[in-house]
């Protein structure tokens, strides 16, 4: 489907179709070619300065998912869904992370590293001397939510269901996934797959405030 074929009506339809699935059909699996697109929706997500202060853990092992269920407020989506993504921040991002990004930028854009130092200094100054009170891990968490939004929207366009979840115990997830002693910390979870036919939430009308109540033109 080309951009010209992706009609406004279709986009609106899929945005309305999307909801936070309460029950997935555990017999259905996202095809590999579709999953690869969703995977890239995470990889290609925008972030402030392009720093990408994150990592995305795709939990495929059923035994590990079963362990995570105990720390997910009993929400069975984590074991029923085709795929389970745990979105994590890179903790305490700093100048070394900026240098790593500059190295990658120089490699991909085929430009000398010294040409990027001015930009790198701007980013480092923001992190070390922010123009406003800055909790760096909270800032990184906000970046992760940008990736989550892109992931969920792409899923909806592809007819894939999702369920964003903050209802879990991050520290326990980190223990199960072996993240506790690493540079990463889980902040949000998003199962993806196909809604079960008997998920009653699918038939409920989407409740949103009127457009004029939440969109103001100035």
Coordinates of N, CA and C in Angstrom, one line a residue:
X1 N 0.8 -1.2 0.0 CA 0.0 0.0 0.0 C 0.9 1.2 0.0
X2 N 0.7 2.1 -1.0 CA 1.5 3.3 -1.1 C 0.8 4.4 -0.2
X3 N 1.6 5.5 0.1 CA 1.0 6.6 0.9 C -0.3 7.1 0.3
X4 N -0.4 7.1 -1.1 CA -1.6 7.6 -1.7 C -2.8 6.7 -1.5
X5 N -2.4 5.4 -1.3 CA -3.5 4.4 -1.1 C -3.9 4.3 0.4
X6 N -3.1 4.8 1.2 CA -3.4 4.8 2.7 C -4.4 6.0 3.0
X7 N -5.6 5.7 2.8 CA -6.6 6.8 2.8 C -6.8 7.3 4.3
X8 N -7.2 8.6 4.4 CA -7.5 9.1 5.7 C -8.6 8.3 6.4
X9 N -9.5 7.8 5.6 CA -10.6 7.0 6.2 C -10.1 5.7 6.8
X10 N -9.1 5.1 6.1 CA -8.6 3.8 6.7 C -7.8 4.1 8.0
X11 N -7.0 5.2 8.0 CA -6.3 5.5 9.2 C -7.2 5.8 10.3
X12 N -8.3 6.6 10.1 CA -9.2 6.9 11.2 C -9.9 5.6 11.6
X13 N -10.3 4.7 10.7 CA -10.9 3.4 11.0 C -10.0 2.6 11.9
X14 N -8.8 2.5 11.6 CA -7.9 1.7 12.4 C -7.6 2.3 13.8
X15 N -7.5 3.6 13.9 CA -7.4 4.2 15.2 C -8.6 4.0 16.1
X16 N -9.7 4.0 15.5 CA -10.9 3.7 16.2 C -11.0 2.2 16.6
X17 N -10.5 1.3 15.7 CA -10.5 -0.1 15.9 C -9.6 -0.5 17.0
X18 N -8.5 0.2 17.2 CA -7.6 -0.1 18.3 C -8.2 0.1 19.7
X19 N -7.9 -0.8 20.6 CA -8.2 -0.7 22.0 C -7.2 -1.5 22.8
X20 N -7.2 -1.3 24.1 CA -6.3 -2.1 24.9 C -6.9 -3.5 25.2
X21 N -6.4 -4.4 24.5 CA -7.0 -5.8 24.5 C -6.9 -6.4 25.9
X22 N -8.0 -6.9 26.3 CA -8.0 -7.6 27.6 C -7.8 -9.1 27.6
X23 N -8.1 -9.7 26.4 CA -7.9 -11.1 26.2 C -7.4 -11.4 24.8
X24 N -6.2 -12.0 24.7 CA -5.7 -12.3 23.4 C -6.0 -13.8 23.0
X25 N -6.1 -14.0 21.7 CA -6.2 -15.4 21.2 C -4.8 -16.1 21.2
X26 N -4.6 -17.0 22.2 CA -3.2 -17.5 22.3 C -2.9 -18.5 21.2
X27 N -3.9 -18.8 20.3 CA -3.6 -19.8 19.2 C -3.1 -19.0 18.0
X28 N -3.1 -17.7 18.0 CA -2.7 -17.0 16.8 C -1.3 -16.3 17.0
X29 N -0.5 -16.3 16.0 CA 0.9 -15.8 16.1 C 1.1 -14.7 15.0
X30 N 1.7 -13.6 15.3 CA 2.0 -12.6 14.4 C 3.0 -13.2 13.3
X31 N 2.7 -13.1 12.0 CA 3.6 -13.6 11.0 C 5.0 -12.9 11.1
X32 N 6.1 -13.6 10.8 CA 7.4 -13.0 10.9 C 7.6 -11.8 10.1
X33 N 7.0 -11.7 8.9 CA 7.2 -10.5 8.1 C 6.5 -9.3 8.6
X34 N 5.4 -9.6 9.4 CA 4.6 -8.5 10.0 C 5.4 -8.0 11.3
X35 N 5.9 -9.0 12.0 CA 6.6 -8.7 13.2 C 7.8 -7.9 12.9
X36 N 8.5 -8.2 11.8 CA 9.7 -7.4 11.5 C 9.4 -5.9 11.3
X37 N 8.3 -5.6 10.7 CA 7.9 -4.2 10.6 C 7.6 -3.6 11.9
X38 N 6.9 -4.3 12.8 CA 6.7 -3.8 14.2 C 8.0 -3.6 14.9
X39 N 8.9 -4.5 14.7 CA 10.3 -4.4 15.3 C 10.9 -3.1 14.9
X40 N 10.8 -2.9 13.6 CA 11.5 -1.7 13.0 C 10.7 -0.4 13.5
X41 N 9.5 -0.5 13.8 CA 8.8 0.7 14.3 C 9.4 1.1 15.6
X42 N 9.9 0.2 16.4 CA 10.6 0.5 17.6 C 12.0 1.1 17.3
X43 N 12.7 0.4 16.4 CA 14.1 0.8 16.1 C 14.1 2.2 15.5
X44 N 13.1 2.5 14.6 CA 13.0 3.8 13.9 C 12.3 4.9 14.7
X45 N 11.9 4.6 15.9 CA 11.1 5.6 16.7 C 12.0 6.9 16.9
X46 N 11.4 8.0 16.9 CA 12.1 9.3 17.2 C 12.4 9.4 18.7
X47 N 13.5 10.2 19.0 CA 13.8 10.5 20.3 C 14.5 11.8 20.4
X48 N 14.5 12.5 21.5 CA 15.2 13.8 21.6 C 16.6 13.7 21.3
X49 N 17.1 14.5 20.4 CA 18.5 14.5 20.0 C 18.9 13.2 19.2
X50 N 17.9 12.3 19.0 CA 18.2 11.1 18.4 C 18.9 10.1 19.3
X51 N 19.0 10.3 20.6 CA 19.8 9.6 21.5 C 19.4 8.1 21.7
X52 N 18.1 7.9 21.6 CA 17.6 6.5 21.7 C 18.0 5.9 23.1
X53 N 17.6 6.5 24.2 CA 18.0 6.0 25.5 C 17.2 4.8 26.0
X54 N 17.2 3.8 25.2 CA 16.3 2.7 25.5 C 16.9 1.3 25.0
X55 N 16.1 0.3 25.3 CA 16.3 -1.0 24.7 C 15.0 -1.7 24.8
X56 N 14.7 -2.6 23.9 CA 13.4 -3.3 23.8 C 13.6 -4.8 23.9
X57 N 13.0 -5.4 25.0 CA 13.2 -6.8 25.2 C 12.0 -7.5 24.8
X58 N 12.1 -8.4 23.8 CA 11.0 -9.2 23.3 C 11.1 -10.6 24.0
X59 N 10.1 -10.8 24.8 CA 10.2 -12.0 25.6 C 9.4 -13.1 24.9
X60 N 10.2 -14.1 24.5 CA 9.6 -15.2 23.7 C 9.5 -16.5 24.5
X61 N 10.3 -16.7 25.5 CA 10.3 -17.9 26.3 C 9.0 -18.0 27.2
X62 N 8.2 -19.0 26.9 CA 6.9 -19.1 27.7 C 7.1 -19.3 29.2
X63 N 8.2 -19.9 29.6 CA 8.5 -20.1 31.0 C 8.8 -18.7 31.7
X64 N 9.5 -17.9 31.0 CA 9.8 -16.6 31.6 C 8.5 -15.7 31.6
X65 N 7.7 -15.8 30.6 CA 6.5 -15.1 30.6 C 5.6 -15.5 31.8
X66 N 5.6 -16.8 32.0 CA 4.8 -17.3 33.2 C 5.3 -16.7 34.5
X67 N 6.6 -16.5 34.6 CA 7.2 -15.9 35.8 C 6.7 -14.4 35.9
X68 N 6.7 -13.8 34.7 CA 6.3 -12.4 34.7 C 4.9 -12.2 35.1
X69 N 4.0 -13.2 34.8 CA 2.6 -13.0 35.1 C 2.4 -12.8 36.6
X70 N 3.2 -13.4 37.4 CA 3.1 -13.1 38.9 C 3.4 -11.7 39.3
X71 N 4.0 -10.9 38.4 CA 4.3 -9.6 38.7 C 3.6 -8.6 37.8
X72 N 2.5 -9.1 37.2 CA 1.7 -8.3 36.3 C 0.3 -8.1 36.7
X73 N 0.1 -8.1 38.0 CA -1.3 -7.9 38.5 C -2.3 -8.9 38.0
X74 N -1.8 -10.1 37.6 CA -2.6 -11.2 37.1 C -3.1 -11.0 35.7
X75 N -2.6 -10.0 35.0 CA -3.1 -9.7 33.7 C -2.5 -10.7 32.7
X76 N -3.4 -11.6 32.2 CA -2.9 -12.8 31.4 C -2.5 -12.4 30.0
X77 N -2.6 -11.1 29.6 CA -2.2 -10.7 28.3 C -0.7 -11.1 28.1
X78 N 0.1 -11.0 29.2 CA 1.5 -11.3 29.1 C 1.9 -12.7 28.7
X79 N 0.9 -13.6 28.9 CA 1.2 -15.0 28.5 C 0.3 -15.4 27.3
X80 N -0.7 -14.7 27.0 CA -1.6 -15.0 25.9 C -1.2 -14.4 24.6
X81 N -0.6 -13.3 24.6 CA -0.3 -12.6 23.4 C 0.8 -13.3 22.6
X82 N 0.8 -13.0 21.3 CA 1.8 -13.6 20.4 C 3.2 -13.1 20.8
X83 N 3.3 -11.8 21.0 CA 4.6 -11.2 21.4 C 4.5 -10.3 22.6
X84 N 5.5 -10.3 23.4 CA 5.5 -9.5 24.6 C 6.8 -8.6 24.6
X85 N 6.6 -7.3 24.5 CA 7.7 -6.4 24.5 C 7.8 -5.6 25.8
X86 N 9.0 -5.7 26.4 CA 9.2 -4.9 27.6 C 10.1 -3.7 27.2
X87 N 9.6 -2.5 27.3 CA 10.4 -1.3 26.9 C 11.1 -0.8 28.1
X88 N 12.4 -0.6 28.0 CA 13.3 -0.2 29.1 C 14.1 1.0 28.8
X89 N 14.4 1.8 29.8 CA 15.3 2.9 29.6 C 16.7 2.5 29.8
X90 N 17.6 3.3 29.2 CA 19.1 3.2 29.6 C 19.2 4.1 30.8
X91 N 19.6 3.6 31.9 CA 19.6 4.4 33.1 C 20.8 5.4 33.1
X92 N 20.5 6.5 33.7 CA 21.6 7.6 33.9 C 22.4 7.8 32.6
X93 N 21.7 8.1 31.5 CA 22.4 8.4 30.3 C 23.3 9.6 30.5
X94 N 24.5 9.5 29.9 CA 25.5 10.6 30.1 C 26.4 10.8 28.9
X95 N 27.5 11.5 29.1 CA 28.3 11.9 28.0 C 28.9 10.7 27.2
X96 N 29.1 9.6 27.9 CA 29.6 8.4 27.2 C 28.6 7.9 26.2
X97 N 27.3 8.0 26.6 CA 26.3 7.6 25.6 C 26.2 8.5 24.4
X98 N 26.5 9.8 24.7 CA 26.5 10.8 23.5 C 27.6 10.4 22.6
X99 N 28.8 10.1 23.2 CA 30.0 9.7 22.3 C 29.7 8.5 21.5
X100 N 29.0 7.5 22.1 CA 28.6 6.3 21.4 C 27.7 6.6 20.2
X101 N 26.7 7.5 20.5 CA 25.8 7.9 19.4 C 26.5 8.6 18.3
X102 N 27.5 9.5 18.6 CA 28.2 10.2 17.6 C 29.0 9.2 16.8
X103 N 29.6 8.2 17.4 CA 30.3 7.2 16.6 C 29.4 6.5 15.6
X104 N 28.2 6.2 16.1 CA 27.2 5.5 15.2 C 26.8 6.5 14.0
X105 N 26.6 7.8 14.4 CA 26.2 8.8 13.4 C 27.3 8.9 12.3
X106 N 28.6 9.0 12.8 CA 29.7 9.2 11.8 C 29.7 8.0 10.9
X107 N 29.5 6.8 11.4 CA 29.5 5.6 10.6 C 28.4 5.5 9.6
X108 N 27.2 5.8 10.0 CA 26.0 5.7 9.2 C 26.0 6.8 8.1
X109 N 26.3 8.0 8.5 CA 26.3 9.2 7.6 C 27.6 9.4 6.9
X110 N 28.6 8.5 7.1 CA 29.9 8.6 6.5 C 30.5 10.0 6.5
X111 N 30.6 10.5 7.7 CA 31.2 11.8 8.0 C 32.2 11.7 9.1
X112 N 33.3 12.5 9.0 CA 34.3 12.5 10.0 C 33.7 12.8 11.4
X113 N 34.2 12.1 12.4 CA 33.7 12.3 13.8 C 33.8 13.8 14.2
X114 N 34.9 14.4 13.8 CA 35.2 15.8 14.3 C 34.1 16.8 13.8
X115 N 33.4 16.4 12.7 CA 32.3 17.3 12.2 C 31.1 17.3 13.1
X116 N 31.1 16.3 14.0 CA 29.9 16.1 14.8 C 30.1 16.6 16.3
X117 N 31.3 17.1 16.5 CA 31.6 17.4 17.9 C 30.8 18.6 18.4
X118 N 30.5 19.6 17.6 CA 29.7 20.7 18.0 C 28.3 20.2 18.5
X119 N 27.7 19.4 17.7 CA 26.4 18.8 18.0 C 26.5 18.0 19.3
X120 N 27.6 17.2 19.4 CA 27.8 16.4 20.6 C 27.9 17.3 21.9
X121 N 28.6 18.4 21.8 CA 28.8 19.3 22.9 C 27.4 19.9 23.3
X122 N 26.6 20.2 22.4 CA 25.2 20.7 22.7 C 24.5 19.7 23.5
X123 N 24.5 18.5 23.1 CA 23.8 17.4 23.8 C 24.3 17.2 25.2
X124 N 25.7 17.1 25.3 CA 26.3 16.9 26.6 C 26.0 18.0 27.5
X125 N 26.0 19.3 27.0 CA 25.6 20.4 27.9 C 24.2 20.3 28.4
X126 N 23.3 19.8 27.5 CA 21.9 19.7 27.9 C 21.8 18.7 29.1
X127 N 22.5 17.6 29.0 CA 22.5 16.5 30.0 C 23.1 17.0 31.3
X128 N 24.3 17.7 31.2 CA 25.0 18.1 32.4 C 24.6 19.4 33.0
X129 N 24.1 20.3 32.1 CA 23.6 21.6 32.6 C 22.2 21.9 32.0
X130 N 21.2 21.2 32.4 CA 19.9 21.3 31.7 C 19.3 22.7 32.0
X131 N 18.6 23.2 31.0 CA 18.0 24.6 31.1 C 16.8 24.6 32.1
X132 N 16.4 23.5 32.7 CA 15.3 23.4 33.6 C 15.6 22.1 34.5
X133 N 15.0 22.1 35.7 CA 15.3 20.9 36.6 C 15.0 19.6 35.8
X134 N 16.0 18.7 35.7 CA 15.8 17.5 34.9 C 16.2 16.3 35.6
X135 N 15.2 15.4 35.7 CA 15.4 14.0 36.2 C 15.7 13.2 34.9
X136 N 17.0 12.8 34.8 CA 17.4 12.2 33.5 C 16.7 10.9 33.2
X137 N 16.4 10.1 34.2 CA 15.7 8.9 34.0 C 14.2 9.1 33.6
X138 N 13.6 10.1 34.2 CA 12.2 10.5 33.8 C 12.2 11.0 32.4
X139 N 13.2 11.7 32.0 CA 13.3 12.2 30.6 C 13.5 11.1 29.7
X140 N 14.3 10.1 30.0 CA 14.4 8.9 29.1 C 13.1 8.1 29.0
X141 N 12.4 8.1 30.2 CA 11.1 7.4 30.1 C 10.2 8.0 29.2
X142 N 10.2 9.3 29.1 CA 9.3 10.0 28.1 C 9.7 9.7 26.7
X143 N 11.0 9.5 26.5 CA 11.4 9.1 25.1 C 10.9 7.7 24.8
X144 N 10.9 6.8 25.8 CA 10.4 5.4 25.6 C 8.9 5.5 25.2
X145 N 8.2 6.4 25.8 CA 6.7 6.4 25.5 C 6.5 6.9 24.1
X146 N 7.4 7.7 23.5 CA 7.3 8.0 22.1 C 7.4 6.8 21.2
X147 N 8.4 5.9 21.6 CA 8.5 4.6 20.9 C 7.3 3.8 21.0
X148 N 6.7 3.7 22.2 CA 5.5 2.9 22.5 C 4.4 3.4 21.6
X149 N 4.2 4.7 21.5 CA 3.1 5.3 20.7 C 3.3 4.9 19.2
X150 N 4.5 5.0 18.7 CA 4.7 4.6 17.3 C 4.5 3.1 17.1
X151 N 4.9 2.3 18.0 CA 4.7 0.9 17.9 C 3.2 0.5 17.9
X152 N 2.5 1.1 18.8 CA 1.0 0.8 18.8 C 0.3 1.3 17.6
X153 N 0.7 2.5 17.1 CA 0.0 3.0 15.9 C 0.3 2.1 14.7
X154 N 1.6 1.8 14.6 CA 1.9 0.9 13.4 C 1.2 -0.4 13.5
X155 N 1.1 -1.0 14.7 CA 0.4 -2.2 14.9 C -1.1 -2.1 14.5
X156 N -1.7 -1.0 14.9 CA -3.1 -0.8 14.5 C -3.3 -0.7 12.9
X157 N -2.3 -0.1 12.3 CA -2.4 0.1 10.8 C -2.2 -1.3 10.2
X158 N -1.5 -2.2 10.8 CA -1.3 -3.6 10.3 C -2.4 -4.6 10.8
X159 N -3.3 -4.1 11.6 CA -4.4 -5.0 12.1 C -3.9 -5.9 13.2
X160 N -2.9 -5.4 13.9 CA -2.4 -6.1 15.1 C -2.8 -5.5 16.4
X161 N -3.3 -6.2 17.3 CA -3.8 -5.7 18.6 C -2.6 -5.5 19.6
X162 N -2.8 -4.6 20.5 CA -1.8 -4.3 21.5 C -2.5 -4.0 22.8
X163 N -1.8 -4.0 23.9 CA -2.3 -3.6 25.2 C -1.1 -3.0 26.0
X164 N -1.0 -1.6 26.0 CA 0.0 -1.0 26.8 C -0.3 -1.2 28.3
X165 N 0.8 -1.6 29.1 CA 0.6 -1.9 30.5 C 1.6 -1.3 31.4
X166 N 1.1 -0.5 32.3 CA 1.9 0.0 33.4 C 1.6 -0.8 34.7
X167 N 0.6 -1.7 34.6 CA 0.2 -2.5 35.7 C 1.2 -3.7 35.9
X168 N 2.4 -3.5 36.3 CA 3.3 -4.5 36.6 C 4.3 -4.0 37.6
X169 N 5.2 -4.8 38.2 CA 6.2 -4.4 39.2 C 7.5 -4.4 38.5
X170 N 8.0 -3.2 38.1 CA 9.2 -3.1 37.3 C 10.4 -3.8 37.9
X171 N 10.6 -3.6 39.2 CA 11.8 -4.2 39.9 C 11.8 -5.7 39.8
X172 N 10.6 -6.3 39.9 CA 10.5 -7.8 39.7 C 10.7 -8.2 38.3
X173 N 10.2 -7.4 37.3 CA 10.4 -7.7 35.9 C 11.9 -7.7 35.7
X174 N 12.6 -6.7 36.3 CA 14.0 -6.6 36.1 C 14.8 -7.8 36.6
X175 N 14.3 -8.3 37.7 CA 14.9 -9.5 38.3 C 14.7 -10.7 37.4
X176 N 13.5 -10.9 36.9 CA 13.2 -12.1 36.1 C 14.0 -12.0 34.8
X177 N 14.1 -10.8 34.2 CA 14.7 -10.6 32.9 C 16.2 -10.5 33.0
X178 N 16.7 -10.5 34.2 CA 18.2 -10.3 34.4 C 18.7 -8.9 34.2
X179 N 17.9 -7.9 34.4 CA 18.3 -6.5 34.1 C 18.8 -5.8 35.4
X180 N 18.6 -6.4 36.5 CA 18.9 -5.6 37.8 C 20.3 -5.1 37.8
X181 N 21.3 -5.9 37.4 CA 22.7 -5.5 37.4 C 23.2 -4.9 36.1
X182 N 22.2 -4.5 35.2 CA 22.6 -4.0 33.9 C 22.3 -2.5 33.9
X183 N 22.5 -1.9 32.8 CA 22.3 -0.4 32.6 C 20.8 -0.1 32.3
X184 N 20.0 -1.2 32.2 CA 18.6 -1.0 31.8 C 17.6 -1.2 32.9
X185 N 16.4 -0.5 32.7 CA 15.3 -0.6 33.7 C 14.0 -0.6 32.9
X186 N 13.2 -1.6 33.2 CA 11.9 -1.7 32.5 C 10.9 -0.6 33.0
X187 N 10.2 0.0 32.0 CA 9.3 1.1 32.4 C 7.8 0.9 31.9
X188 N 7.7 0.1 30.8 CA 6.3 -0.1 30.3 C 6.3 -1.4 29.5
X189 N 5.2 -2.1 29.5 CA 5.1 -3.4 28.8 C 4.0 -3.3 27.8
X190 N 4.2 -4.0 26.6 CA 3.1 -4.0 25.6 C 3.0 -5.3 24.9
X191 N 2.1 -6.2 25.3 CA 1.8 -7.4 24.6 C 1.2 -7.0 23.2
X192 N 1.4 -7.9 22.2 CA 0.8 -7.7 20.9 C 0.4 -9.0 20.3
X193 N -0.7 -9.0 19.6 CA -1.2 -10.2 18.9 C -2.5 -10.0 18.3
X194 N -3.5 -10.9 18.6 CA -4.8 -10.9 18.0 C -5.9 -11.1 19.1
X195 N -6.8 -10.2 19.1 CA -7.9 -10.2 20.2 C -8.7 -11.5 20.1
X196 N -9.0 -12.0 21.3 CA -9.9 -13.2 21.3 C -11.3 -12.8 20.9
X197 N -12.0 -13.8 20.3 CA -13.4 -13.5 19.9 C -14.3 -13.2 21.0
X198 N -14.0 -13.7 22.2 CA -14.9 -13.5 23.4 C -14.3 -12.3 24.3
X199 N -13.4 -11.5 23.8 CA -13.0 -10.3 24.6 C -14.1 -9.3 24.5
X200 N -14.9 -9.1 25.5 CA -16.0 -8.2 25.5 C -15.6 -6.8 25.3
X201 N -14.4 -6.4 25.7 CA -14.0 -5.0 25.5 C -14.0 -4.6 24.1
X202 N -13.8 -5.5 23.2 CA -13.8 -5.2 21.7 C -15.0 -4.5 21.2
X203 N -16.2 -4.9 21.8 CA -17.5 -4.4 21.3 C -17.8 -3.1 22.0
X204 N -17.1 -2.6 23.0 CA -17.5 -1.4 23.7 C -17.1 -0.2 22.8
X205 N -18.0 0.8 22.8 CA -17.7 2.0 22.1 C -16.5 2.8 22.7
X206 N -15.7 3.3 21.9 CA -14.6 4.1 22.4 C -15.0 5.4 23.1
X207 N -14.7 5.6 24.3 CA -15.1 6.8 25.0 C -14.0 7.9 25.0
X208 N -14.2 8.9 24.3 CA -13.3 10.1 24.2 C -14.1 11.4 24.4
X209 N -13.5 12.4 24.9 CA -14.1 13.7 24.9 C -14.3 14.2 23.5
X210 N -15.2 15.1 23.3 CA -15.5 15.7 22.0 C -14.2 16.4 21.5
X211 N -14.0 16.4 20.2 CA -12.9 17.0 19.6 C -12.7 18.4 20.1
X212 N -13.8 19.2 20.1 CA -13.7 20.6 20.5 C -13.3 20.8 21.9
X213 N -13.4 19.7 22.7 CA -13.0 19.8 24.1 C -11.5 19.6 24.4
X214 N -10.9 18.9 23.4 CA -9.5 18.6 23.6 C -8.6 19.2 22.6
X215 N -9.1 19.7 21.5 CA -8.3 20.3 20.4 C -8.7 21.8 20.3
X216 N -7.8 22.7 20.5 CA -8.1 24.1 20.4 C -7.1 24.7 19.4
X217 N -7.7 25.5 18.4 CA -6.9 26.2 17.4 C -6.7 27.6 17.9
X218 N -5.5 28.0 17.8 CA -5.1 29.4 18.3 C -4.6 30.2 17.1

